[in-house]
Tab-separated table of N, CA and C and ligand atoms in Angstrom:
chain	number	residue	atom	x	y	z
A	22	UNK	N	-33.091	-0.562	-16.123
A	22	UNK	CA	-32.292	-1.471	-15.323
A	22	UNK	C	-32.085	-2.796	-16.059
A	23	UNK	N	-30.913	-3.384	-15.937
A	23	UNK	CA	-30.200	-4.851	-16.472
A	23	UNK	C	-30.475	-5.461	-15.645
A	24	UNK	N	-31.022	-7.222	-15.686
A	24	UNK	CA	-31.193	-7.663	-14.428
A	24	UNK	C	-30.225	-9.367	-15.030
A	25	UNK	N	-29.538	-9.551	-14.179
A	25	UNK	CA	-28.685	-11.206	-14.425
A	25	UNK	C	-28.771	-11.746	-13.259
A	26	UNK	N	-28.434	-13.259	-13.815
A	26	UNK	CA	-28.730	-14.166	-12.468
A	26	UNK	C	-27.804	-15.147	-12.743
A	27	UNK	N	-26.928	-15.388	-11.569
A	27	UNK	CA	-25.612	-15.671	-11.611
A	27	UNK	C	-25.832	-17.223	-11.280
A	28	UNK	N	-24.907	-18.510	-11.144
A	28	UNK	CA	-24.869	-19.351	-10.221
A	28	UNK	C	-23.945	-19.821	-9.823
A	29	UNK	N	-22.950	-18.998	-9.596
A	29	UNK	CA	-21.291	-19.579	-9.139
A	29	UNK	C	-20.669	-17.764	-9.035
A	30	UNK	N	-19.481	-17.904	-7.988
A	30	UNK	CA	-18.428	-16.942	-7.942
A	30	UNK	C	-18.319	-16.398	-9.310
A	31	UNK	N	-17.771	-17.159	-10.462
A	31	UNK	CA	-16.923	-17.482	-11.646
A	31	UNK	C	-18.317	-16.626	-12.826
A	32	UNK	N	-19.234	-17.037	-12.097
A	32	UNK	CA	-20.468	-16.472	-13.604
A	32	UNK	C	-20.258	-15.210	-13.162
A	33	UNK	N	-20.440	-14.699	-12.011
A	33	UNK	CA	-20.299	-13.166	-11.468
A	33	UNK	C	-19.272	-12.198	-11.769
A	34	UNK	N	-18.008	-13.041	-11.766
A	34	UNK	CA	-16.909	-12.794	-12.122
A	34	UNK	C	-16.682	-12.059	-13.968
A	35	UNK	N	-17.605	-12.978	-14.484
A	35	UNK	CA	-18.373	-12.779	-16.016
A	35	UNK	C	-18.886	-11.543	-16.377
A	36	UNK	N	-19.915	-11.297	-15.861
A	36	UNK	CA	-20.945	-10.423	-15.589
A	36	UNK	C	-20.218	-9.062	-15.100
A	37	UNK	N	-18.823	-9.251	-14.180
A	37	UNK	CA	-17.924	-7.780	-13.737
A	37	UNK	C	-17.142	-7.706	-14.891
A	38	UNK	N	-16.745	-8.404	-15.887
A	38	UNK	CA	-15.936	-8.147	-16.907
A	38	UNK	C	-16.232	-7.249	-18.143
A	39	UNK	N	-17.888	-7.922	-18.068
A	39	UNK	CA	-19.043	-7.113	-19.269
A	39	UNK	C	-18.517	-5.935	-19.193
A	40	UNK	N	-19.102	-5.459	-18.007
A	40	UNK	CA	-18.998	-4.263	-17.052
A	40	UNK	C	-18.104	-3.173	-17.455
A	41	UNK	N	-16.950	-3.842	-16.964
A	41	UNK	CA	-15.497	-3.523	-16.690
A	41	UNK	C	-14.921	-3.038	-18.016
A	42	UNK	N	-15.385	-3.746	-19.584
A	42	UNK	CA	-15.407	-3.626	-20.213
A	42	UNK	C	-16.243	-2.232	-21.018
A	43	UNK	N	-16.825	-2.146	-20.288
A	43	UNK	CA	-17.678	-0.509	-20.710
A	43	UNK	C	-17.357	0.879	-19.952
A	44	UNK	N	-16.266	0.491	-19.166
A	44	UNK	CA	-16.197	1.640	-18.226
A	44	UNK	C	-14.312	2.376	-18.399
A	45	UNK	N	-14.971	3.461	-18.201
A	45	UNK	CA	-13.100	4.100	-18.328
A	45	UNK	C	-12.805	4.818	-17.228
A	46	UNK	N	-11.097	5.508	-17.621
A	46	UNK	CA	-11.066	6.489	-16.293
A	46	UNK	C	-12.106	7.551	-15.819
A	47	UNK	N	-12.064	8.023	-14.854
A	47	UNK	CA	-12.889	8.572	-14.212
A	47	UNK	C	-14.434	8.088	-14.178
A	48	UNK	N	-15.042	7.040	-14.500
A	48	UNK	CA	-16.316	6.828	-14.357
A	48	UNK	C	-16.228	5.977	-12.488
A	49	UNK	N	-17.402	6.147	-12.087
A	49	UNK	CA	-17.890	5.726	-10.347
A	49	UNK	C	-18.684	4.394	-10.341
A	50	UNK	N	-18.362	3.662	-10.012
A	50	UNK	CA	-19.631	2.456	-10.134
A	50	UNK	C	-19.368	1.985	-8.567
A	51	UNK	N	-21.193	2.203	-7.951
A	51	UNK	CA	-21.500	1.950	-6.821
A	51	UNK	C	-22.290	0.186	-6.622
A	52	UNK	N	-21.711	-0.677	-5.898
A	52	UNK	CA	-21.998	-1.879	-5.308
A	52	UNK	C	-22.724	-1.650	-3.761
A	53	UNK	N	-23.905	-2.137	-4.140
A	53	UNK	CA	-24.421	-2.357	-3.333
A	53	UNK	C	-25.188	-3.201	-2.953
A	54	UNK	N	-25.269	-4.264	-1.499
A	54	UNK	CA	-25.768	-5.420	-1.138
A	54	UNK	C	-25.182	-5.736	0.251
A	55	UNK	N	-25.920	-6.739	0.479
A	55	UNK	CA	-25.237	-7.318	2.298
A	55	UNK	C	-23.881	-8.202	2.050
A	56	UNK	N	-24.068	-8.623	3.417
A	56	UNK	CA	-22.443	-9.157	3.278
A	56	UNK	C	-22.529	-10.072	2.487
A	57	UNK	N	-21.351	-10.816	2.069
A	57	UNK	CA	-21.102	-11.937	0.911
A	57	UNK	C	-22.103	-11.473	-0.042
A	58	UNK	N	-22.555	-10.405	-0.313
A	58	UNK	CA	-23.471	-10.690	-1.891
A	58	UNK	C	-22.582	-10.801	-2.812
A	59	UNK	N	-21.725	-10.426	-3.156
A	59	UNK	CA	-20.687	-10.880	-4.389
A	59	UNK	C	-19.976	-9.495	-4.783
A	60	UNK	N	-20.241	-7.991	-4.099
A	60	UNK	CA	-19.725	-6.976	-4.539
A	60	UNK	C	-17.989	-7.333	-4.538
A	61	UNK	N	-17.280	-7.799	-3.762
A	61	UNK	CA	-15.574	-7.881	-3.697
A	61	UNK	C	-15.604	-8.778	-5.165
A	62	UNK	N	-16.446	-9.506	-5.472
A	62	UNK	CA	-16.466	-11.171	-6.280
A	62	UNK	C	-16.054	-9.953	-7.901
A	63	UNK	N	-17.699	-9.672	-7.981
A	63	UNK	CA	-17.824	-8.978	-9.506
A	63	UNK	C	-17.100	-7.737	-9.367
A	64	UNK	N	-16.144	-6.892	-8.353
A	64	UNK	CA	-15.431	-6.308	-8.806
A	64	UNK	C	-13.520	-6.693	-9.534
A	65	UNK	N	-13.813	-8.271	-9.287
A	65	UNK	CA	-12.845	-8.892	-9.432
A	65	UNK	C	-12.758	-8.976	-11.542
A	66	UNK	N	-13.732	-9.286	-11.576
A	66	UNK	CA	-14.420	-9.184	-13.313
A	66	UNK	C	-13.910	-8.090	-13.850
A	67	UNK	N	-14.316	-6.644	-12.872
A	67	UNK	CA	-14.234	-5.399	-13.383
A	67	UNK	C	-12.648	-5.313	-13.729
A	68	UNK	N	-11.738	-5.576	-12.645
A	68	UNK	CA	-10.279	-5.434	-12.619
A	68	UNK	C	-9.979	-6.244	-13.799
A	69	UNK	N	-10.212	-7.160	-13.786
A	69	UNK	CA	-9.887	-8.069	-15.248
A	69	UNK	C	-10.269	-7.278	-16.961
A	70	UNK	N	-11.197	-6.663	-16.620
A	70	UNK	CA	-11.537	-6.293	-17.752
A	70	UNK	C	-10.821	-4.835	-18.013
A	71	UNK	N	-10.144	-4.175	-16.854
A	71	UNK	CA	-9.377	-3.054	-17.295
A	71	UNK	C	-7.742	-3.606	-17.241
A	72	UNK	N	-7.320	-5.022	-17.124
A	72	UNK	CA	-6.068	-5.318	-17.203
A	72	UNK	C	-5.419	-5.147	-16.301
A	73	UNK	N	-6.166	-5.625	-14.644
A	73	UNK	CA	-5.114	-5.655	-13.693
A	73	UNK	C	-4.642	-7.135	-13.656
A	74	UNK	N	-3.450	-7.307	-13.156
A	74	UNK	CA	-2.882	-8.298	-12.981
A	74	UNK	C	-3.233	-9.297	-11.915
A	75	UNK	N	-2.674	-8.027	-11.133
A	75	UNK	CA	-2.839	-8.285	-9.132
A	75	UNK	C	-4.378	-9.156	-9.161
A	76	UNK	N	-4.094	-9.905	-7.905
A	76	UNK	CA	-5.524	-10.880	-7.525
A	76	UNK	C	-6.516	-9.653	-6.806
A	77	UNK	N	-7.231	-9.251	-7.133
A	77	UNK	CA	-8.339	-8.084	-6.205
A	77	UNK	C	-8.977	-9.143	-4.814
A	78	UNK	N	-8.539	-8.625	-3.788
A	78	UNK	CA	-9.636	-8.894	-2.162
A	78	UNK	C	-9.903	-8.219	-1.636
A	79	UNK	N	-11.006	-8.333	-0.740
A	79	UNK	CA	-11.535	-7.301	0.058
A	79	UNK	C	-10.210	-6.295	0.731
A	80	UNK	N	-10.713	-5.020	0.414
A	80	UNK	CA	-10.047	-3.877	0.794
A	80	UNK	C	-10.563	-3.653	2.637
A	81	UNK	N	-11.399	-4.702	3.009
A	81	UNK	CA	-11.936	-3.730	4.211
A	81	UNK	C	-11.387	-3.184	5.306
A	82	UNK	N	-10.124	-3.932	5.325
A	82	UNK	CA	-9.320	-3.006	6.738
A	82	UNK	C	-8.354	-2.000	6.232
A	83	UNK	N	-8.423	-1.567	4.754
A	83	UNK	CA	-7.661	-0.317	4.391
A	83	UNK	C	-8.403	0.456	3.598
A	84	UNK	N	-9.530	0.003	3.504
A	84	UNK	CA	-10.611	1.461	2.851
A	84	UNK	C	-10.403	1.460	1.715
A	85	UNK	N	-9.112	1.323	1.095
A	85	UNK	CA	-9.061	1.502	-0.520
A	85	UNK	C	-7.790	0.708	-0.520
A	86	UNK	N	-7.461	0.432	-2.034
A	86	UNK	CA	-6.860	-0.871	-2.708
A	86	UNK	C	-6.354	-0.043	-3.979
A	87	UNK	N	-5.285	0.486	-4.324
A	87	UNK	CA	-5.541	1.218	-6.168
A	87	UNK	C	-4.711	-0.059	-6.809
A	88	UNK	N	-4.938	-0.838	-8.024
A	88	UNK	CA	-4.360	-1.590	-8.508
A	88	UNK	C	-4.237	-0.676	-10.165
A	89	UNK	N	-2.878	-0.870	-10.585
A	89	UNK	CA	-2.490	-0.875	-12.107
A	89	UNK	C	-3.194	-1.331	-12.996
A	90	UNK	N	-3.615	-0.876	-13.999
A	90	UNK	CA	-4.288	-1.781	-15.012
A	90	UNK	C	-3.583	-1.455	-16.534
A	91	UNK	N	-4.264	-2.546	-17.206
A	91	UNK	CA	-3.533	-1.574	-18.892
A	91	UNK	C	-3.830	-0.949	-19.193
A	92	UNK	N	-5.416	-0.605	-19.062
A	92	UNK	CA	-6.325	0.383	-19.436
A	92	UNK	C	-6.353	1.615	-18.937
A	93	UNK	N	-6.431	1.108	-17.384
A	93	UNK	CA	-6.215	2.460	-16.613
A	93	UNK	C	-6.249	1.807	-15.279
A	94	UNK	N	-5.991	2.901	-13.867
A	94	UNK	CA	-6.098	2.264	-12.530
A	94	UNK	C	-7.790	1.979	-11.839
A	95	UNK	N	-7.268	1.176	-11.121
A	95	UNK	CA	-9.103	0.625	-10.533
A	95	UNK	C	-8.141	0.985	-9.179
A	96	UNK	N	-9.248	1.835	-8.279
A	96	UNK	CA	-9.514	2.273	-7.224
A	96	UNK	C	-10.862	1.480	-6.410
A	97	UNK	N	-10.253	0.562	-5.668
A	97	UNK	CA	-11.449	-0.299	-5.012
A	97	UNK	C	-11.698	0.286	-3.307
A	98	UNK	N	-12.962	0.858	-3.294
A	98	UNK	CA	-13.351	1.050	-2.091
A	98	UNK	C	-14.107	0.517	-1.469
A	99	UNK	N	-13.854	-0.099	-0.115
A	99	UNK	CA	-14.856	-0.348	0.957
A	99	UNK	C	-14.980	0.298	2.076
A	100	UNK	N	-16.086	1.099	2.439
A	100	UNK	CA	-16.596	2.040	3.321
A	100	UNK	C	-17.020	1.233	4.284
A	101	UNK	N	-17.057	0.398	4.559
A	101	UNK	CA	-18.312	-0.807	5.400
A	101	UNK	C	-17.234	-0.194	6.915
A	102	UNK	N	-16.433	0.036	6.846
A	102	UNK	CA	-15.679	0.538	8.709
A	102	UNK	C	-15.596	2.141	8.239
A	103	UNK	N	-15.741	2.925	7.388
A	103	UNK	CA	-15.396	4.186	7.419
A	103	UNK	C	-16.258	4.573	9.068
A	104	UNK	N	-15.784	5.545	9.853
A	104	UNK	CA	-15.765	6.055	10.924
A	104	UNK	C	-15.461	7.212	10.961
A	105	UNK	N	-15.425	8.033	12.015
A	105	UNK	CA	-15.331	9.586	12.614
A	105	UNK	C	-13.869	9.500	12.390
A	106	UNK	N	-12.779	8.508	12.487
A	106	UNK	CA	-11.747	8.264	12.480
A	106	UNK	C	-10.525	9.082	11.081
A	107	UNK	N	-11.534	8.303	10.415
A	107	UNK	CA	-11.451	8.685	8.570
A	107	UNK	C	-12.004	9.298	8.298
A	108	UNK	N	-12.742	10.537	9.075
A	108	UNK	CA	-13.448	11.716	8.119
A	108	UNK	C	-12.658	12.163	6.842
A	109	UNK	N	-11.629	12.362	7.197
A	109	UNK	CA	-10.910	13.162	6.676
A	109	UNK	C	-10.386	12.716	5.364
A	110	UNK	N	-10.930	11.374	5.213
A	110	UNK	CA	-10.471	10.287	3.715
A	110	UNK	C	-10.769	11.096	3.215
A	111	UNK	N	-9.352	11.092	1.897
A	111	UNK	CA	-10.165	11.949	0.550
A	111	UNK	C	-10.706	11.190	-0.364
A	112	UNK	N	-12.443	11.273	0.122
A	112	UNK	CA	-12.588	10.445	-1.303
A	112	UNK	C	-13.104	10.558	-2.689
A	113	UNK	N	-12.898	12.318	-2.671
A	113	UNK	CA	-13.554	12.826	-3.628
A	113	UNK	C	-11.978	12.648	-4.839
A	114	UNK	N	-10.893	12.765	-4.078
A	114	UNK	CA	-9.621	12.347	-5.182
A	114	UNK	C	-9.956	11.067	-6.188
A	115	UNK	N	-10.257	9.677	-5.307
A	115	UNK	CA	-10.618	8.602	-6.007
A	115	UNK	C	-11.674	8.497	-6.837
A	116	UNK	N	-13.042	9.415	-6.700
A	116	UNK	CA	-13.702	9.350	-7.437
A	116	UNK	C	-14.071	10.547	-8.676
A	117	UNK	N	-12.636	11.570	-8.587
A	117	UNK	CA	-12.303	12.056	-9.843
A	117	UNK	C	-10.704	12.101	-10.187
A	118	UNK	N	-10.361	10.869	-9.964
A	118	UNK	CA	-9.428	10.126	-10.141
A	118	UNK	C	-9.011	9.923	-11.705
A	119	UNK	N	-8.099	9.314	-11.841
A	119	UNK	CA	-7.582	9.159	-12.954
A	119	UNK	C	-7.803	7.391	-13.051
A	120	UNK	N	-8.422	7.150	-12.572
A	120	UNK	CA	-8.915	5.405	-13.023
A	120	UNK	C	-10.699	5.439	-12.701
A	121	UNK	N	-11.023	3.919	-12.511
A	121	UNK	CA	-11.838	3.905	-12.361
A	121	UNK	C	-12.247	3.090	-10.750
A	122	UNK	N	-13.099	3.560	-10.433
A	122	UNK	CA	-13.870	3.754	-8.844
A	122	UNK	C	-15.136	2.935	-8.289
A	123	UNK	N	-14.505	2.560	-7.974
A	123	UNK	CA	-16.074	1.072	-7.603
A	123	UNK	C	-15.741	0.926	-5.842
A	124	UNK	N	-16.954	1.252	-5.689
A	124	UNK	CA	-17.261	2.013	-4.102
A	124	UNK	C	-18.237	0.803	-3.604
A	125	UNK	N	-18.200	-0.494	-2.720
A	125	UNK	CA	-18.654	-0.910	-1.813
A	125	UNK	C	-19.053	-0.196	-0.351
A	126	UNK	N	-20.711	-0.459	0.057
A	126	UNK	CA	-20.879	0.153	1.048
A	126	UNK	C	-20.944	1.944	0.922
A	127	UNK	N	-21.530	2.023	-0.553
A	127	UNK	CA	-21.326	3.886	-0.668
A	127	UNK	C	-22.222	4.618	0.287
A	128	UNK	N	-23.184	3.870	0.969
A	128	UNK	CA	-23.716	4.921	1.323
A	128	UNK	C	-23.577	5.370	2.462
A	129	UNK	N	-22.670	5.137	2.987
A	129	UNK	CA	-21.841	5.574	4.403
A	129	UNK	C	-21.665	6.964	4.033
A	130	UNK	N	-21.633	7.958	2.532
A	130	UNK	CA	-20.604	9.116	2.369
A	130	UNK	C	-21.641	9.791	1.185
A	131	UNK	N	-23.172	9.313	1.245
A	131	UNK	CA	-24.239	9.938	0.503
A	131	UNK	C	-24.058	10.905	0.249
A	132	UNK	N	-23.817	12.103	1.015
A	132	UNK	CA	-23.447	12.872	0.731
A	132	UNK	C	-22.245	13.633	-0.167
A	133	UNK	N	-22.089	12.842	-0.623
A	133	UNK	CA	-20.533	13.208	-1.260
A	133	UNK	C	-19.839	12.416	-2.846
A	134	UNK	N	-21.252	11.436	-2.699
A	134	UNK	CA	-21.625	10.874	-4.102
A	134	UNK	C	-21.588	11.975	-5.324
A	135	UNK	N	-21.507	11.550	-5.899
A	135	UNK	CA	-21.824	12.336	-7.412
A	135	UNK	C	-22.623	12.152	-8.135
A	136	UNK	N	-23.133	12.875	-9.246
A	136	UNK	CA	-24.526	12.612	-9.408
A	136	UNK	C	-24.966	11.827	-9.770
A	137	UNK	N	-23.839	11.444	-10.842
A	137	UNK	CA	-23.817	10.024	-12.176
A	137	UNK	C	-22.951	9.083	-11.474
A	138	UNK	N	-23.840	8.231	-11.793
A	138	UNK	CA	-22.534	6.695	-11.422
A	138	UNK	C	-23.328	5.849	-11.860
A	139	UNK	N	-22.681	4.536	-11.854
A	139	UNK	CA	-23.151	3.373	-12.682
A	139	UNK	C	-23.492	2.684	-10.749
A	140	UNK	N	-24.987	1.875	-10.908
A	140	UNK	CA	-25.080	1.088	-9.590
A	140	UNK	C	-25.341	0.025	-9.666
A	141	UNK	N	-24.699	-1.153	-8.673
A	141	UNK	CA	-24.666	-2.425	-9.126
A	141	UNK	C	-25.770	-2.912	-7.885
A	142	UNK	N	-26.720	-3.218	-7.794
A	142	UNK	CA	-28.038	-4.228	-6.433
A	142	UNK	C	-27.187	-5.678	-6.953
A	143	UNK	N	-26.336	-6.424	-5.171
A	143	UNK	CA	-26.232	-7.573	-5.659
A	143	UNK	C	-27.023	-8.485	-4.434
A	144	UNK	N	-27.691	-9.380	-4.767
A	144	UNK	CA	-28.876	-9.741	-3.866
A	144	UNK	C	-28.753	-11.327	-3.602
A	145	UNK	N	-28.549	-12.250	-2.616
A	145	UNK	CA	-28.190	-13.563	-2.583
A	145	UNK	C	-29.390	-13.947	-2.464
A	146	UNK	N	-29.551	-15.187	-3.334
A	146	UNK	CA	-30.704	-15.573	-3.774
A	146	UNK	C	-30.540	-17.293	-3.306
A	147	UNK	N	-29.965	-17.680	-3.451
A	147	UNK	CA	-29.049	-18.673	-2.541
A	147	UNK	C	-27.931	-19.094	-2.346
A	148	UNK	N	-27.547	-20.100	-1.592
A	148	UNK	CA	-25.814	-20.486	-1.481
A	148	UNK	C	-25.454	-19.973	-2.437
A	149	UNK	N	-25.058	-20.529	-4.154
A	149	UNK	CA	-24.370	-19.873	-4.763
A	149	UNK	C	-25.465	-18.889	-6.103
A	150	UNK	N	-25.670	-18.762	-5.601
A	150	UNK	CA	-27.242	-17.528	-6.923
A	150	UNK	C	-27.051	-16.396	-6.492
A	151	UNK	N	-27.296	-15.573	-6.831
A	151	UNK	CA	-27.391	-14.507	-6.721
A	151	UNK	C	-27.843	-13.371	-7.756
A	152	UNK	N	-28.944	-12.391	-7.592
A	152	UNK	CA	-29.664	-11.531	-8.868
A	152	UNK	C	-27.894	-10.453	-8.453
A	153	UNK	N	-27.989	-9.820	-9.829
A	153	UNK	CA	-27.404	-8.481	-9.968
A	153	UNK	C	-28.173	-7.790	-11.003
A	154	UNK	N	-28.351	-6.547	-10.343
A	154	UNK	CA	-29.158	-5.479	-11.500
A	154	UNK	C	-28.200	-4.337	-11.831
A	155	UNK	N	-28.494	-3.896	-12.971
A	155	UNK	CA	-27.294	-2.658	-12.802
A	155	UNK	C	-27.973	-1.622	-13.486
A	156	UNK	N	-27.841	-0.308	-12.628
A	156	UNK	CA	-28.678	0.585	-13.420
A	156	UNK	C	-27.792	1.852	-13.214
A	157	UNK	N	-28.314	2.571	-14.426
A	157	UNK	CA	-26.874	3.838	-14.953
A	157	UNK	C	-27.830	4.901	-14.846
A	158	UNK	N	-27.120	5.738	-13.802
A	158	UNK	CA	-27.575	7.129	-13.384
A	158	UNK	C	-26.840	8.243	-14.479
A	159	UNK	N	-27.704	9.122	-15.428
A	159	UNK	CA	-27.033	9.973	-15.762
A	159	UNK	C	-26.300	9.614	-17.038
A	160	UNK	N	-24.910	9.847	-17.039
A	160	UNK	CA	-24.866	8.965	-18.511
A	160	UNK	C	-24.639	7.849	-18.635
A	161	UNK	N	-24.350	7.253	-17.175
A	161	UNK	CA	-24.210	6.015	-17.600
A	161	UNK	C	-25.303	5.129	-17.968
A	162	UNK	N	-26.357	6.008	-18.519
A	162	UNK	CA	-27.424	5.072	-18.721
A	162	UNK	C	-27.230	4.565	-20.542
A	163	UNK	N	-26.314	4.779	-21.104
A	163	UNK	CA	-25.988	4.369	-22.140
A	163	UNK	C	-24.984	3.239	-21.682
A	164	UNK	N	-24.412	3.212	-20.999
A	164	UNK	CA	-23.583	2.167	-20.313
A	164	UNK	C	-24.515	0.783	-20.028
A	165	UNK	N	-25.214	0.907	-19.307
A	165	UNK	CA	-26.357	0.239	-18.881
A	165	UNK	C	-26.920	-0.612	-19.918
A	166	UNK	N	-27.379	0.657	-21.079
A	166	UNK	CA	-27.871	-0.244	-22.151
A	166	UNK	C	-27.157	-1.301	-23.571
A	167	UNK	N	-26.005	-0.717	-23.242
A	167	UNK	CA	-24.619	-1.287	-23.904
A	167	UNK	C	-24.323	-2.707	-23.541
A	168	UNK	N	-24.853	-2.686	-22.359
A	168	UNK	CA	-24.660	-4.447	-21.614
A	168	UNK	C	-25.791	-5.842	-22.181
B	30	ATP	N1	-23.123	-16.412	-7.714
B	30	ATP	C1	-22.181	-15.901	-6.890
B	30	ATP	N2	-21.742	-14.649	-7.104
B	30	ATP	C2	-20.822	-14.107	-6.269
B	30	ATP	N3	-20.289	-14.725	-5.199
B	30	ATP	C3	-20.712	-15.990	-4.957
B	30	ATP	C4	-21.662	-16.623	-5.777
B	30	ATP	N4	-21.893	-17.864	-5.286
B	30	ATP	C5	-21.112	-17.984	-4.207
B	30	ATP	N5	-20.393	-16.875	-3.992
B	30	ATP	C6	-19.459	-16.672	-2.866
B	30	ATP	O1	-19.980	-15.650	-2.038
B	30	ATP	C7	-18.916	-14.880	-1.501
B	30	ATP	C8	-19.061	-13.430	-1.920
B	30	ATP	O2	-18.095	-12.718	-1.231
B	30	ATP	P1	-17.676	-11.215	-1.590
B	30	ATP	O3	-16.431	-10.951	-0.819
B	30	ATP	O4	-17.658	-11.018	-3.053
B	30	ATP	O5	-18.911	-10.414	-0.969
B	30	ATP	P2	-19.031	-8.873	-0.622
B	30	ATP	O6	-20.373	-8.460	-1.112
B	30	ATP	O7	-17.850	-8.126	-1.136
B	30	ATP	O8	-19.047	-8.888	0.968
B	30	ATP	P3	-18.510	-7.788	2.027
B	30	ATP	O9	-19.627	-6.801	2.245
B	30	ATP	O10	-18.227	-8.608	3.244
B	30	ATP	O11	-17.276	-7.140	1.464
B	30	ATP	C9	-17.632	-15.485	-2.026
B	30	ATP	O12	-17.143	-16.401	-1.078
B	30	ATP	C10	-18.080	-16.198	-3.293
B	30	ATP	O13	-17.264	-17.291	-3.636
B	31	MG	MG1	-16.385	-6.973	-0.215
């Protein structure tokens, strides 16, 4: 496990670019933390670092967000309202997708994870601090150590 310690939006923002920078189509990277920990923040880094344009915000009242990139597409998910409603989301398309997949709130759909994914713990440590650890399941554990 990688462990960083942020102290502003903007350092986090840093820290998703690293990231973002090591990851291609089809790879999964799971965010996970309470509210405001910074998962919408450092996936903003990630989008930057695959060449989206578009400003990235919380996806939460449409579940998913796909933005263009140069590199490739970022597929931003937030599960935090998935419901009986949206069973039927496909979200196994997005996460063998043709971009890359960064899943807020994954564990609403445990079941349906995959084996490997890259996981981000983002933990508020205060007003603006916050730890992020990131640890790579599978292969992304060369990812992990690349950072
Ligand atoms: N070090 C930091 N890293 C990330 N965000 C920070 C930091 N310091 C302050 N913030 C602020 O905390 C908030 C984080 O919000 P963000 O939307 O990224 O959280 P989230 O984890 O996606 O929450 P939610 O579960 O509601 O979607 C932002 O307002 C951001 O400016
Ligand atoms: Mg969010």
């Amino acid at each position: 496990m990688k462990s960083f310690k942020t102290n502003s939006a903007l350092e986090t923002i840093e820290i998703g670019k690293k990231i973002g920078a090591l990851l291609n189509s089809g790879d999964v990277c799971l965010l996970v933390g309470d509210l405001s920990a910074g998962k919408t923040t450092i996936t903003k880094g990630i989008g930057m670092a695959l060449g989206v344009k578009k400003v990235i915000n919380s996806p939460t009242f449409t579940i998913v967000k796909g933005y263009k990139g140069d590199k490739c597409p970022l597929y931003h998910l937030d599960l935090y309202r998935l419901d009986g409603v949206n069973n039927d989301f496909d979200l196994e398309e997005y996460m063998e997708g043709d971009g890359v997949c960064v899943i807020e709130w994954p564990f609403q759909v445990s079941e349906i994870l995959p084996k490997e994914y890259l996981k981000i713990n983002l933990t508020r440590t205060g007003e603006e601090s916050r730890t992020i650890e990131v640890l790579g399941i599978g292969r992304y554990k060369a990812l992990e150590e690349a950072l």
